[in-house]
Amino acid sequence: SPTRILTYDYDLAALNRVKRYSDQLARYYGAPNAVLIMPADVYAIEINGDNPDRVTTYFSEIRVAANDLGFSVQPWSAIREQNLDLYEEILQWECSPEALFRSTPKALWYDGLFPAALSRNSALGEDAVHQSAFRYLQERIVEARVIEAVYTPIKLSMVSKQKDDIVDRELPRVYILEKELKFPWLKGS
């Protein structure tokens, strides 16, 4: 239907690629696996300031498509809420401003976090840009720690390795998507 937000060229192609690899792991290598799709709603709404209705609609479409492929879907906001004590503990100890400035390479701040935050928040001023970059970094680190503790997964990342390297800490991850299928939510309209 014309009102759908999903861009089938990217979102469904990425989901189908994940399904193919999941099936191959089970069939050819005898490695049972379960796919959990974790929509990054917190980043879209809280950090990037995207329209909540648009984000909800988009991730609802993702949920339907993922469920059709037999995947579980749990948005980061729900996982965060279910593990709020752990989330807050990690936030306090590992993601305080002092800890992050000590543990995060300056190149990540200046080559990755600030430019990305600037592209989304430039109209709001320099403080908003810095706050957005800091919140993104906090959220990514806490997410990695919570996900690792709760699910002990191997993360199939839908972004580039460079975007994950520092923020995912020791979370095991693989990159199977071609360049054209990475960041599917940024493709299309």
Short mmCIF file of C-alpha atoms in Angstrom, two decimals:
data_model
loop_
_atom_site.label_atom_id
_atom_site.label_comp_id
_atom_site.label_asym_id
_atom_site.label_seq_id
_atom_site.Cartn_x
_atom_site.Cartn_y
_atom_site.Cartn_z
CA SER A 1 0.00 0.00 0.00
CA PRO A 2 1.26 3.52 -0.68
CA THR A 3 1.18 4.54 3.00
CA ARG A 4 3.72 1.91 4.06
CA ILE A 5 7.00 3.28 5.34
CA LEU A 6 9.07 0.16 4.77
CA THR A 7 11.27 0.43 1.75
CA TYR A 8 11.14 -3.13 0.53
CA ASP A 9 14.28 -2.79 -1.51
CA TYR A 10 16.28 -2.42 1.70
CA ASP A 11 14.41 -3.47 4.82
CA LEU A 12 12.99 -6.70 3.47
CA ALA A 13 16.16 -7.53 1.60
CA ALA A 14 18.12 -7.17 4.85
CA LEU A 15 15.60 -9.25 6.82
CA ASN A 16 15.57 -11.93 4.11
CA ARG A 17 19.37 -12.06 4.17
CA VAL A 18 19.27 -12.63 7.92
CA LYS A 19 16.68 -15.39 7.42
CA ARG A 20 18.84 -17.09 4.81
CA TYR A 21 21.89 -17.12 7.09
CA SER A 22 19.83 -18.31 10.05
CA ASP A 23 18.45 -21.19 7.99
CA GLN A 24 21.92 -22.07 6.69
CA LEU A 25 23.37 -22.15 10.20
CA ALA A 26 20.70 -24.61 11.28
CA ARG A 27 20.62 -26.75 8.13
CA TYR A 28 24.28 -27.00 7.14
CA TYR A 29 26.07 -26.53 10.44
CA GLY A 30 23.56 -27.94 12.91
CA ALA A 31 23.67 -24.68 14.83
CA PRO A 32 20.24 -23.94 16.21
CA ASN A 33 19.67 -20.23 16.48
CA ALA A 34 16.93 -17.77 17.23
CA VAL A 35 16.77 -14.36 15.64
CA LEU A 36 15.73 -11.42 17.76
CA ILE A 37 15.18 -8.19 15.88
CA MET A 38 15.73 -5.23 18.19
CA PRO A 39 14.29 -2.02 16.74
CA ALA A 40 16.31 0.95 17.93
CA ASP A 41 13.32 3.08 18.87
CA VAL A 42 15.12 4.86 21.71
CA TYR A 43 17.74 6.24 19.35
CA ALA A 44 15.22 7.42 16.80
CA ILE A 45 12.88 9.12 19.26
CA GLU A 46 14.88 10.11 22.33
CA ILE A 47 18.27 10.85 20.82
CA ASN A 48 17.58 11.85 17.22
CA GLY A 49 14.25 13.54 17.92
CA ASP A 50 12.43 11.77 15.09
CA ASN A 51 8.65 11.95 14.92
CA PRO A 52 7.38 9.29 17.39
CA ASP A 53 4.36 8.41 15.23
CA ARG A 54 6.54 7.88 12.17
CA VAL A 55 9.03 5.78 14.16
CA THR A 56 6.23 3.69 15.68
CA THR A 57 4.70 3.10 12.27
CA TYR A 58 8.04 2.18 10.75
CA PHE A 59 8.93 -0.29 13.49
CA SER A 60 5.42 -1.76 13.37
CA GLU A 61 6.09 -2.55 9.72
CA ILE A 62 9.43 -4.09 10.70
CA ARG A 63 7.66 -6.19 13.36
CA VAL A 64 5.16 -7.56 10.85
CA ALA A 65 7.84 -8.40 8.30
CA ALA A 66 10.12 -9.96 10.94
CA ASN A 67 7.28 -11.99 12.47
CA ASP A 68 6.38 -13.26 8.99
CA LEU A 69 9.93 -14.66 8.78
CA GLY A 70 9.62 -16.32 12.19
CA PHE A 71 11.76 -13.78 14.06
CA SER A 72 11.09 -12.45 17.53
CA VAL A 73 10.91 -8.70 17.86
CA GLN A 74 11.64 -6.73 21.02
CA PRO A 75 12.39 -3.00 20.77
CA TRP A 76 15.30 -1.64 22.76
CA SER A 77 12.89 0.50 24.82
CA ALA A 78 11.11 -2.64 26.09
CA ILE A 79 14.37 -4.49 26.84
CA ARG A 80 15.65 -1.41 28.64
CA GLU A 81 12.46 -1.13 30.71
CA GLN A 82 12.54 -4.83 31.65
CA ASN A 83 16.14 -4.47 32.83
CA LEU A 84 16.01 -0.99 34.31
CA ASP A 85 18.08 -1.77 37.44
CA LEU A 86 20.93 -3.19 35.36
CA TYR A 87 20.58 -0.33 32.86
CA GLU A 88 20.87 2.31 35.59
CA GLU A 89 23.79 0.54 37.28
CA ILE A 90 25.80 0.43 34.04
CA LEU A 91 24.83 4.02 33.24
CA GLN A 92 26.09 5.17 36.64
CA TRP A 93 29.37 3.26 36.74
CA GLU A 94 30.53 2.87 33.15
CA CYS A 95 28.77 5.71 31.38
CA SER A 96 29.17 8.69 33.66
CA PRO A 97 30.61 11.73 31.88
CA GLU A 98 33.97 11.23 33.61
CA ALA A 99 34.16 7.54 32.71
CA LEU A 100 33.18 8.14 29.09
CA PHE A 101 35.69 10.92 28.55
CA ARG A 102 38.44 8.66 29.94
CA SER A 103 37.45 5.52 28.03
CA THR A 104 36.39 6.92 24.66
CA PRO A 105 39.03 7.78 22.06
CA LYS A 106 38.90 11.45 21.10
CA ALA A 107 38.76 10.44 17.44
CA LEU A 108 35.36 8.82 18.02
CA TRP A 109 34.03 12.03 19.53
CA TYR A 110 35.31 14.27 16.74
CA ASP A 111 35.09 11.96 13.72
CA GLY A 112 31.89 10.09 14.56
CA LEU A 113 29.70 11.23 17.41
CA PHE A 114 29.79 15.01 17.03
CA PRO A 115 29.34 15.07 13.23
CA ALA A 116 26.38 12.66 13.44
CA ALA A 117 24.79 14.67 16.25
CA LEU A 118 25.43 17.90 14.36
CA SER A 119 23.61 16.60 11.28
CA ARG A 120 20.49 15.95 13.37
CA ASN A 121 20.61 18.77 15.92
CA SER A 122 22.41 21.73 14.35
CA ALA A 123 19.34 23.96 14.55
CA LEU A 124 19.14 23.38 18.31
CA GLY A 125 22.61 24.73 19.08
CA GLU A 126 25.98 23.47 20.21
CA ASP A 127 24.84 22.26 23.63
CA ALA A 128 22.13 20.11 22.03
CA VAL A 129 24.70 18.63 19.66
CA HIS A 130 27.05 17.71 22.50
CA GLN A 131 24.19 16.33 24.60
CA SER A 132 22.95 14.21 21.69
CA ALA A 133 26.42 12.78 21.05
CA PHE A 134 26.89 12.00 24.73
CA ARG A 135 23.43 10.39 25.09
CA TYR A 136 24.01 8.27 21.97
CA LEU A 137 27.33 7.00 23.31
CA GLN A 138 25.83 6.25 26.73
CA GLU A 139 22.88 4.42 25.23
CA ARG A 140 24.99 2.30 22.86
CA ILE A 141 27.36 1.19 25.61
CA VAL A 142 24.60 0.39 28.10
CA GLU A 143 22.64 -1.40 25.37
CA ALA A 144 25.63 -3.61 24.55
CA ARG A 145 26.17 -4.48 28.21
CA VAL A 146 22.49 -5.20 28.90
CA ILE A 147 22.03 -7.26 25.74
CA GLU A 148 25.13 -9.28 26.51
CA ALA A 149 23.99 -9.95 30.09
CA VAL A 150 20.39 -10.82 29.21
CA TYR A 151 20.70 -12.69 25.90
CA THR A 152 24.38 -13.69 25.52
CA PRO A 153 23.93 -13.14 21.79
CA ILE A 154 26.04 -12.90 18.76
CA LYS A 155 24.92 -9.59 17.37
CA LEU A 156 24.27 -9.49 13.67
CA SER A 157 24.96 -5.85 13.09
CA MET A 158 23.13 -3.89 10.42
CA VAL A 159 25.67 -1.06 10.46
CA SER A 160 29.34 -0.79 9.62
CA LYS A 161 31.99 -2.34 11.85
CA GLN A 162 33.54 1.05 12.49
CA LYS A 163 30.27 2.30 13.97
CA ASP A 164 30.21 -0.60 16.47
CA ASP A 165 33.87 -1.04 17.39
CA ILE A 166 34.07 0.96 20.59
CA VAL A 167 30.44 1.31 21.61
CA ASP A 168 29.63 -2.41 21.54
CA ARG A 169 32.50 -3.15 23.92
CA GLU A 170 33.12 -6.93 23.99
CA LEU A 171 29.72 -7.90 22.57
CA PRO A 172 30.38 -10.60 19.94
CA ARG A 173 29.11 -9.54 16.54
CA VAL A 174 29.15 -10.49 12.88
CA TYR A 175 28.68 -8.49 9.71
CA ILE A 176 26.99 -10.40 6.92
CA LEU A 177 25.13 -7.66 5.11
CA GLU A 178 26.52 -6.12 1.97
CA LYS A 179 27.20 -2.41 2.02
CA GLU A 180 23.98 -1.76 0.11
CA LEU A 181 21.87 -3.38 2.85
CA LYS A 182 23.47 -1.72 5.86
CA PHE A 183 21.54 1.04 7.62
CA PRO A 184 18.28 -0.05 5.90
CA TRP A 185 16.21 2.50 7.86
CA LEU A 186 18.17 5.33 6.26
CA LYS A 187 17.41 4.24 2.69
CA GLY A 188 14.54 5.37 0.57
CA SER A 189 12.25 8.18 1.57
#
